Amino acid sequence: MGCSRFALLYGVAFIFLGLHPGYGDVSYSIPEEMKRGSVIGNIAKDLGLDLGRLSARKARIDTEDNVVKYCGVNLNTGDLIVQERIDREGLCAKKASCVLKQELVLENPLELHRINIRVQDINDNSPQFKEESLHFEIRESADKGERFQLDEAHDGDIGENAVQSYTLQENDHFKLNVKTKGGDRKYGELVLDKELDREGKKEIMFVLTAFDGGSPQRSGTVVIHVTVLDANDNVPVFSQAVYEASLPENSPQDTLVIRVSATDADEGINGEVTYGFDHVSDENQVFSLDPKTGEVKVARYIDYEKESSYEMQISAKDGLGLASYATLLIEITDINDNAPVIYLKSLTNPIPENVSPGAEVGIINVQDRDSETNGQVRCSIQQNVPFKLVPSIKNYYSLVTTGQLDRELVSDYNITITATDEGSPPLSSSKTVQLSVADINDNAPVFEEQSYSAYVTENNKPGSTLCSVTAQDPDWRQNGTVIYSLLPGEVNGAPVSSYLSVNGDTGVIHAVRTFDYEQFRSFKVHVMARDNGSPPLSSNVTVSVFISDVNDNSPQILYPAPEGNSFMTELVPKAAHGGSLVSKVIAVDADSGQNAWLSYHIVKSTDPGLFTIGLHSGEIRTQRDISESDSMKQNLVVSVKDNGQPSLSATCSMYLLISDNLAEVPELKDISYDEKNSKLTSYLIIALVSVSTFFLTFIIIILGVRFCNRRKPRLLFDGAVAIPSAYLPPNYADVDGTGTLRSAYNYDAYLTTGSRTSDFKFVSSFNDNTLPADQTLRKSPSDFAEVFGDCDSSPEVGPCIISS
């Protein structure tokens, strides 16, 4: 009969609720065989749950054995609905109370509610006899009132729906007596109401009907076939009314459980006893009973978790059909034959690496079908992971973090969960949970070096590569993608971007412009490495750029003045001995290092053997004593070379006049124009005219020089010209021994203000009481007067030449 029909008969299910601190139990009472989708009750309302949060909290119905889910929950309405067929007889057999246990599980936070569904019996089974017909052989000597026990009719239902009454078809000899035995089970007895007469009627047949108390009522029938025999006045008698045995589960087939025994005082066929099970249901097929020996053996697999005890009725019949009955109780003992089973109910994957310690990332459920200590389970995980299991409600565990996660150190975890029961020997099982750690931008790019140095030669090409910076970011994907850029700044007042550029992807630094070592030699820039995270992280590094010199500047001759300016003539005493210092070429080079190492060479001279020049000092000295045969006018062409590759050079002309005084000079003219014969006549005329004008001045100067010589009576000529530092070019590099005088010599030059043809220089030498050149230049005319007395100067002729 359909489920809807029985649901209408039983009406609306009764609901019993019970709430407990921390979790709640709710009970429902429903009829069996309800249609799938039928509403049992509103679980959300009964438990006071927020209907709108059921879906977010992953509400679901679980069972303890995780096999069949008879119920489900409608997340939209909160209704508890029938999901699978509920057959009370299949679930509970003949048990008076049939309770189906379900669990409502909610997450975030974990919440567990037990649901007890009491399944009510409906009359969906008819009474049934074991045999289609019952055979009795009754001796005709049977007394009136003698009773013959009939086989019990079995009904899968319970209570009022089970067998309630029997009726016997009307006949001449027997009537029915209904009796009740243990468990309120009813059975019938045939009562001989009228003595039998075998000669009158050898066989009697009538029908026995069993009725249940359901509505509508159901019935079952069996045919009773009575054969009238000679008298058999003894029935078999069991040695005990109840037999009890204990059997461990998983006992092998044909294991002997117990032997039952019954005896019959009759002889012959009347005393032959046959044993059998008095049952209908298939559950009794678990055991076999030898009809001759009474041995009860295991017939098929026995599972404690399926059935923990068996109760059976055993009959003993003699050869003529007289029978007696006994009860067999078999208790099944549990053995540890079920390993724990681990169920992963919920898992957060991947886990952000910044998750706080103690955060719940998963829910584990452990089931063991064994009982008592065999079903007690301990759970654990390996010790080398930052996770632990925290016992929660019942057999649930929370998988929580124990420390800070770092994806850059460990990006994936394989967590092995082991469940071990308390049985002997203990059984265990394992389950591996794979967890990934999600990256967050928690690492700034880190440069491989604390600072970088780049070296570039001057006059480089724009776009040339200087160096490369590299920063590493251990984060993943865009969080670890590094972009390089120059930080704003200035170099010599100009933006740093006008000097350098950096490739944002590779970190290669290029020159934007050409560098000049003589303008600046080094500068610093700051490069930033930024990742693509949100928010982005960055770090900076200093890049020092050093510009190296190339030989791109020729030497600059400071003394004597370059050709084209007013020239100066050095006066060399006739008494100068070999090795005497007569003059010095002074040159500088704007380059640095070996590019500014200068060497001096005489490339042309009037008398090649008379003068020599210091290779690195530029000092011009006599190689030998000056003789009368030597020309009074000496012209030297000096070449100044630097040490660069390739070498650069400059030349100058040095004009020397061998004479002790100007009076001996036959003519005053520019010596450098000796080869220019076309101007000789004009120069001679000018010199003759000027002699008379300068004569008196020379006499005064000579007197002043002699006066000075009396104060400093040193006649050896060892002085030359020194150029003040104010005359040096702006980018002059002062390199010791390359273009300046040695520390033993300091010179000052005082020249006339006339034309290029009238510049003369008078040289005198002094001892170590002379002044340094810088101090000399700072002296006022009055200061000089204090030192040199009445030494006069003329606008046409240079003043006293002071060597300091």
GROMACS .gro file of N, CA and C in nm, residues 451-518:
model
  204
  451SER      N    1   7.530   4.818  -0.280
  451SER     CA    2   7.547   4.935  -0.366
  451SER      C    3   7.616   4.888  -0.494
  452TYR      N    4   7.601   4.967  -0.598
  452TYR     CA    5   7.658   4.932  -0.727
  452TYR      C    6   7.750   5.043  -0.773
  453SER      N    7   7.853   5.004  -0.846
  453SER     CA    8   7.946   5.100  -0.904
  453SER      C    9   7.951   5.077  -1.054
  454ALA      N   10   7.942   5.185  -1.126
  454ALA     CA   11   7.949   5.179  -1.273
  454ALA      C   12   8.066   5.265  -1.320
  455TYR      N   13   8.142   5.213  -1.414
  455TYR     CA   14   8.259   5.284  -1.465
  455TYR      C   15   8.239   5.309  -1.614
  456VAL      N   16   8.258   5.432  -1.653
  456VAL     CA   17   8.240   5.469  -1.793
  456VAL      C   18   8.348   5.571  -1.831
  457THR      N   19   8.402   5.553  -1.950
  457THR     CA   20   8.501   5.649  -1.997
  457THR      C   21   8.430   5.771  -2.054
  458GLU      N   22   8.496   5.883  -2.041
  458GLU     CA   23   8.435   6.005  -2.096
  458GLU      C   24   8.424   5.994  -2.248
  459ASN      N   25   8.341   6.080  -2.302
  459ASN     CA   26   8.315   6.084  -2.447
  459ASN      C   27   8.243   5.958  -2.494
  460ASN      N   28   8.172   5.894  -2.399
  460ASN     CA   29   8.097   5.774  -2.435
  460ASN      C   30   7.983   5.809  -2.531
  461LYS      N   31   7.931   5.706  -2.599
  461LYS     CA   32   7.818   5.727  -2.688
  461LYS      C   33   7.688   5.726  -2.608
  462PRO      N   34   7.594   5.814  -2.636
  462PRO     CA   35   7.463   5.807  -2.569
  462PRO      C   36   7.395   5.673  -2.597
  463GLY      N   37   7.336   5.617  -2.494
  463GLY     CA   38   7.271   5.487  -2.507
  463GLY      C   39   7.358   5.370  -2.468
  464SER      N   40   7.487   5.395  -2.441
  464SER     CA   41   7.575   5.285  -2.402
  464SER      C   42   7.537   5.233  -2.263
  465THR      N   43   7.563   5.105  -2.241
  465THR     CA   44   7.529   5.040  -2.114
  465THR      C   45   7.636   5.066  -2.010
  466LEU      N   46   7.592   5.108  -1.891
  466LEU     CA   47   7.685   5.134  -1.781
  466LEU      C   48   7.698   5.012  -1.691
  467CYS      N   49   7.584   4.962  -1.643
  467CYS     CA   50   7.586   4.847  -1.554
  467CYS      C   51   7.444   4.793  -1.546
  468SER      N   52   7.428   4.691  -1.467
  468SER     CA   53   7.296   4.631  -1.450
  468SER      C   54   7.273   4.606  -1.301
  469VAL      N   55   7.155   4.644  -1.253
  469VAL     CA   56   7.116   4.616  -1.115
  469VAL      C   57   7.013   4.503  -1.116
  470THR      N   58   7.018   4.422  -1.015
  470THR     CA   59   6.926   4.307  -1.007
  470THR      C   60   6.870   4.299  -0.867
  471ALA      N   61   6.738   4.289  -0.859
  471ALA     CA   62   6.670   4.271  -0.730
  471ALA      C   63   6.583   4.146  -0.738
  472GLN      N   64   6.581   4.072  -0.631
  472GLN     CA   65   6.503   3.949  -0.625
  472GLN      C   66   6.385   3.970  -0.530
  473ASP      N   67   6.268   3.916  -0.570
  473ASP     CA   68   6.148   3.919  -0.485
  473ASP      C   69   6.094   3.777  -0.480
  474PRO      N   70   6.099   3.711  -0.363
  474PRO     CA   71   6.057   3.570  -0.355
  474PRO      C   72   5.906   3.550  -0.366
  475ASP      N   73   5.827   3.659  -0.371
  475ASP     CA   74   5.683   3.640  -0.384
  475ASP      C   75   5.650   3.581  -0.521
  476TRP      N   76   5.519   3.549  -0.541
  476TRP     CA   77   5.475   3.474  -0.658
  476TRP      C   78   5.404   3.566  -0.755
  477ARG      N   79   5.422   3.535  -0.883
  477ARG     CA   80   5.355   3.606  -0.992
  477ARG      C   81   5.372   3.756  -0.979
  478GLN      N   82   5.260   3.832  -0.986
  478GLN     CA   83   5.276   3.977  -0.988
  478GLN      C   84   5.337   4.029  -0.859
  479ASN      N   85   5.319   3.958  -0.747
  479ASN     CA   86   5.381   4.002  -0.622
  479ASN      C   87   5.533   3.993  -0.629
  480GLY      N   88   5.586   3.910  -0.719
  480GLY     CA   89   5.730   3.893  -0.731
  480GLY      C   90   5.787   3.953  -0.858
  481THR      N   91   5.703   4.021  -0.937
  481THR     CA   92   5.751   4.086  -1.060
  481THR      C   93   5.812   4.221  -1.024
  482VAL      N   94   5.939   4.239  -1.062
  482VAL     CA   95   6.015   4.357  -1.020
  482VAL      C   96   6.022   4.456  -1.137
  483ILE      N   97   5.995   4.582  -1.106
  483ILE     CA   98   6.006   4.691  -1.204
  483ILE      C   99   6.107   4.793  -1.148
  484TYR      N  100   6.200   4.835  -1.235
  484TYR     CA  101   6.307   4.925  -1.193
  484TYR      C  102   6.277   5.067  -1.243
  485SER      N  103   6.318   5.165  -1.165
  485SER     CA  104   6.302   5.305  -1.205
  485SER      C  105   6.405   5.389  -1.130
  486LEU      N  106   6.435   5.505  -1.189
  486LEU     CA  107   6.527   5.599  -1.125
  486LEU      C  108   6.447   5.690  -1.032
  487LEU      N  109   6.502   5.711  -0.913
  487LEU     CA  110   6.439   5.806  -0.822
  487LEU      C  111   6.476   5.949  -0.867
  488PRO      N  112   6.382   6.044  -0.854
  488PRO     CA  113   6.412   6.181  -0.896
  488PRO      C  114   6.532   6.237  -0.819
  489GLY      N  115   6.610   6.315  -0.888
  489GLY     CA  116   6.726   6.377  -0.826
  489GLY      C  117   6.794   6.468  -0.928
  490GLU      N  118   6.901   6.530  -0.885
  490GLU     CA  119   6.975   6.622  -0.971
  490GLU      C  120   7.122   6.587  -0.970
  491VAL      N  121   7.185   6.606  -1.085
  491VAL     CA  122   7.329   6.593  -1.100
  491VAL      C  123   7.379   6.722  -1.162
  492ASN      N  124   7.460   6.795  -1.087
  492ASN     CA  125   7.510   6.926  -1.134
  492ASN      C  126   7.395   7.018  -1.175
  493GLY      N  127   7.285   7.013  -1.098
  493GLY     CA  128   7.174   7.102  -1.124
  493GLY      C  129   7.079   7.056  -1.233
  494ALA      N  130   7.107   6.942  -1.296
  494ALA     CA  131   7.020   6.890  -1.403
  494ALA      C  132   6.951   6.764  -1.353
  495PRO      N  133   6.830   6.735  -1.403
  495PRO     CA  134   6.762   6.612  -1.359
  495PRO      C  135   6.845   6.488  -1.390
  496VAL      N  136   6.838   6.389  -1.300
  496VAL     CA  137   6.915   6.267  -1.319
  496VAL      C  138   6.872   6.194  -1.445
  497SER      N  139   6.745   6.215  -1.485
  497SER     CA  140   6.696   6.148  -1.606
  497SER      C  141   6.763   6.199  -1.732
  498SER      N  142   6.828   6.316  -1.726
  498SER     CA  143   6.899   6.367  -1.844
  498SER      C  144   7.038   6.305  -1.855
  499TYR      N  145   7.077   6.227  -1.755
  499TYR     CA  146   7.207   6.161  -1.758
  499TYR      C  147   7.195   6.011  -1.779
  500LEU      N  148   7.099   5.950  -1.709
  500LEU     CA  149   7.088   5.804  -1.711
  500LEU      C  150   6.944   5.764  -1.734
  501SER      N  151   6.927   5.642  -1.780
  501SER     CA  152   6.795   5.577  -1.788
  501SER      C  153   6.812   5.433  -1.747
  502VAL      N  154   6.705   5.372  -1.697
  502VAL     CA  155   6.710   5.232  -1.654
  502VAL      C  156   6.597   5.156  -1.721
  503ASN      N  157   6.629   5.038  -1.768
  503ASN     CA  158   6.529   4.949  -1.827
  503ASN      C  159   6.441   4.894  -1.715
  504GLY      N  160   6.311   4.922  -1.721
  504GLY     CA  161   6.222   4.883  -1.611
  504GLY      C  162   6.212   4.733  -1.593
  505ASP      N  163   6.238   4.656  -1.697
  505ASP     CA  164   6.224   4.510  -1.686
  505ASP      C  165   6.354   4.441  -1.650
  506THR      N  166   6.465   4.488  -1.708
  506THR     CA  167   6.593   4.418  -1.689
  506THR      C  168   6.684   4.483  -1.587
  507GLY      N  169   6.662   4.610  -1.554
  507GLY     CA  170   6.750   4.679  -1.460
  507GLY      C  171   6.880   4.726  -1.523
  508VAL      N  172   6.890   4.721  -1.656
  508VAL     CA  173   7.012   4.768  -1.724
  508VAL      C  174   7.009   4.921  -1.729
  509ILE      N  175   7.119   4.981  -1.686
  509ILE     CA  176   7.130   5.127  -1.681
  509ILE      C  177   7.208   5.175  -1.803
  510HIS      N  178   7.150   5.271  -1.875
  510HIS     CA  179   7.212   5.326  -1.995
  510HIS      C  180   7.245   5.473  -1.973
  511ALA      N  181   7.347   5.518  -2.047
  511ALA     CA  182   7.382   5.660  -2.046
  511ALA      C  183   7.294   5.733  -2.147
  512VAL      N  184   7.238   5.844  -2.106
  512VAL     CA  185   7.153   5.923  -2.195
  512VAL      C  186   7.236   6.024  -2.274
  513ARG      N  187   7.347   6.062  -2.218
  513ARG     CA  188   7.427   6.167  -2.280
  513ARG      C  189   7.575   6.130  -2.272
  514THR      N  190   7.656   6.212  -2.334
  514THR     CA  191   7.802   6.194  -2.330
  514THR      C  192   7.856   6.262  -2.206
  515PHE      N  193   7.949   6.195  -2.134
  515PHE     CA  194   8.008   6.248  -2.012
  515PHE      C  195   8.144   6.309  -2.043
  516ASP      N  196   8.178   6.412  -1.966
  516ASP     CA  197   8.307   6.481  -1.980
  516ASP      C  198   8.378   6.475  -1.845
  517TYR      N  199   8.488   6.405  -1.842
  517TYR     CA  200   8.562   6.387  -1.717
  517TYR      C  201   8.606   6.520  -1.659
  518GLU      N  202   8.634   6.615  -1.750
  518GLU     CA  203   8.683   6.744  -1.702
  518GLU      C  204   8.570   6.828  -1.641
   0.00000   0.00000   0.00000
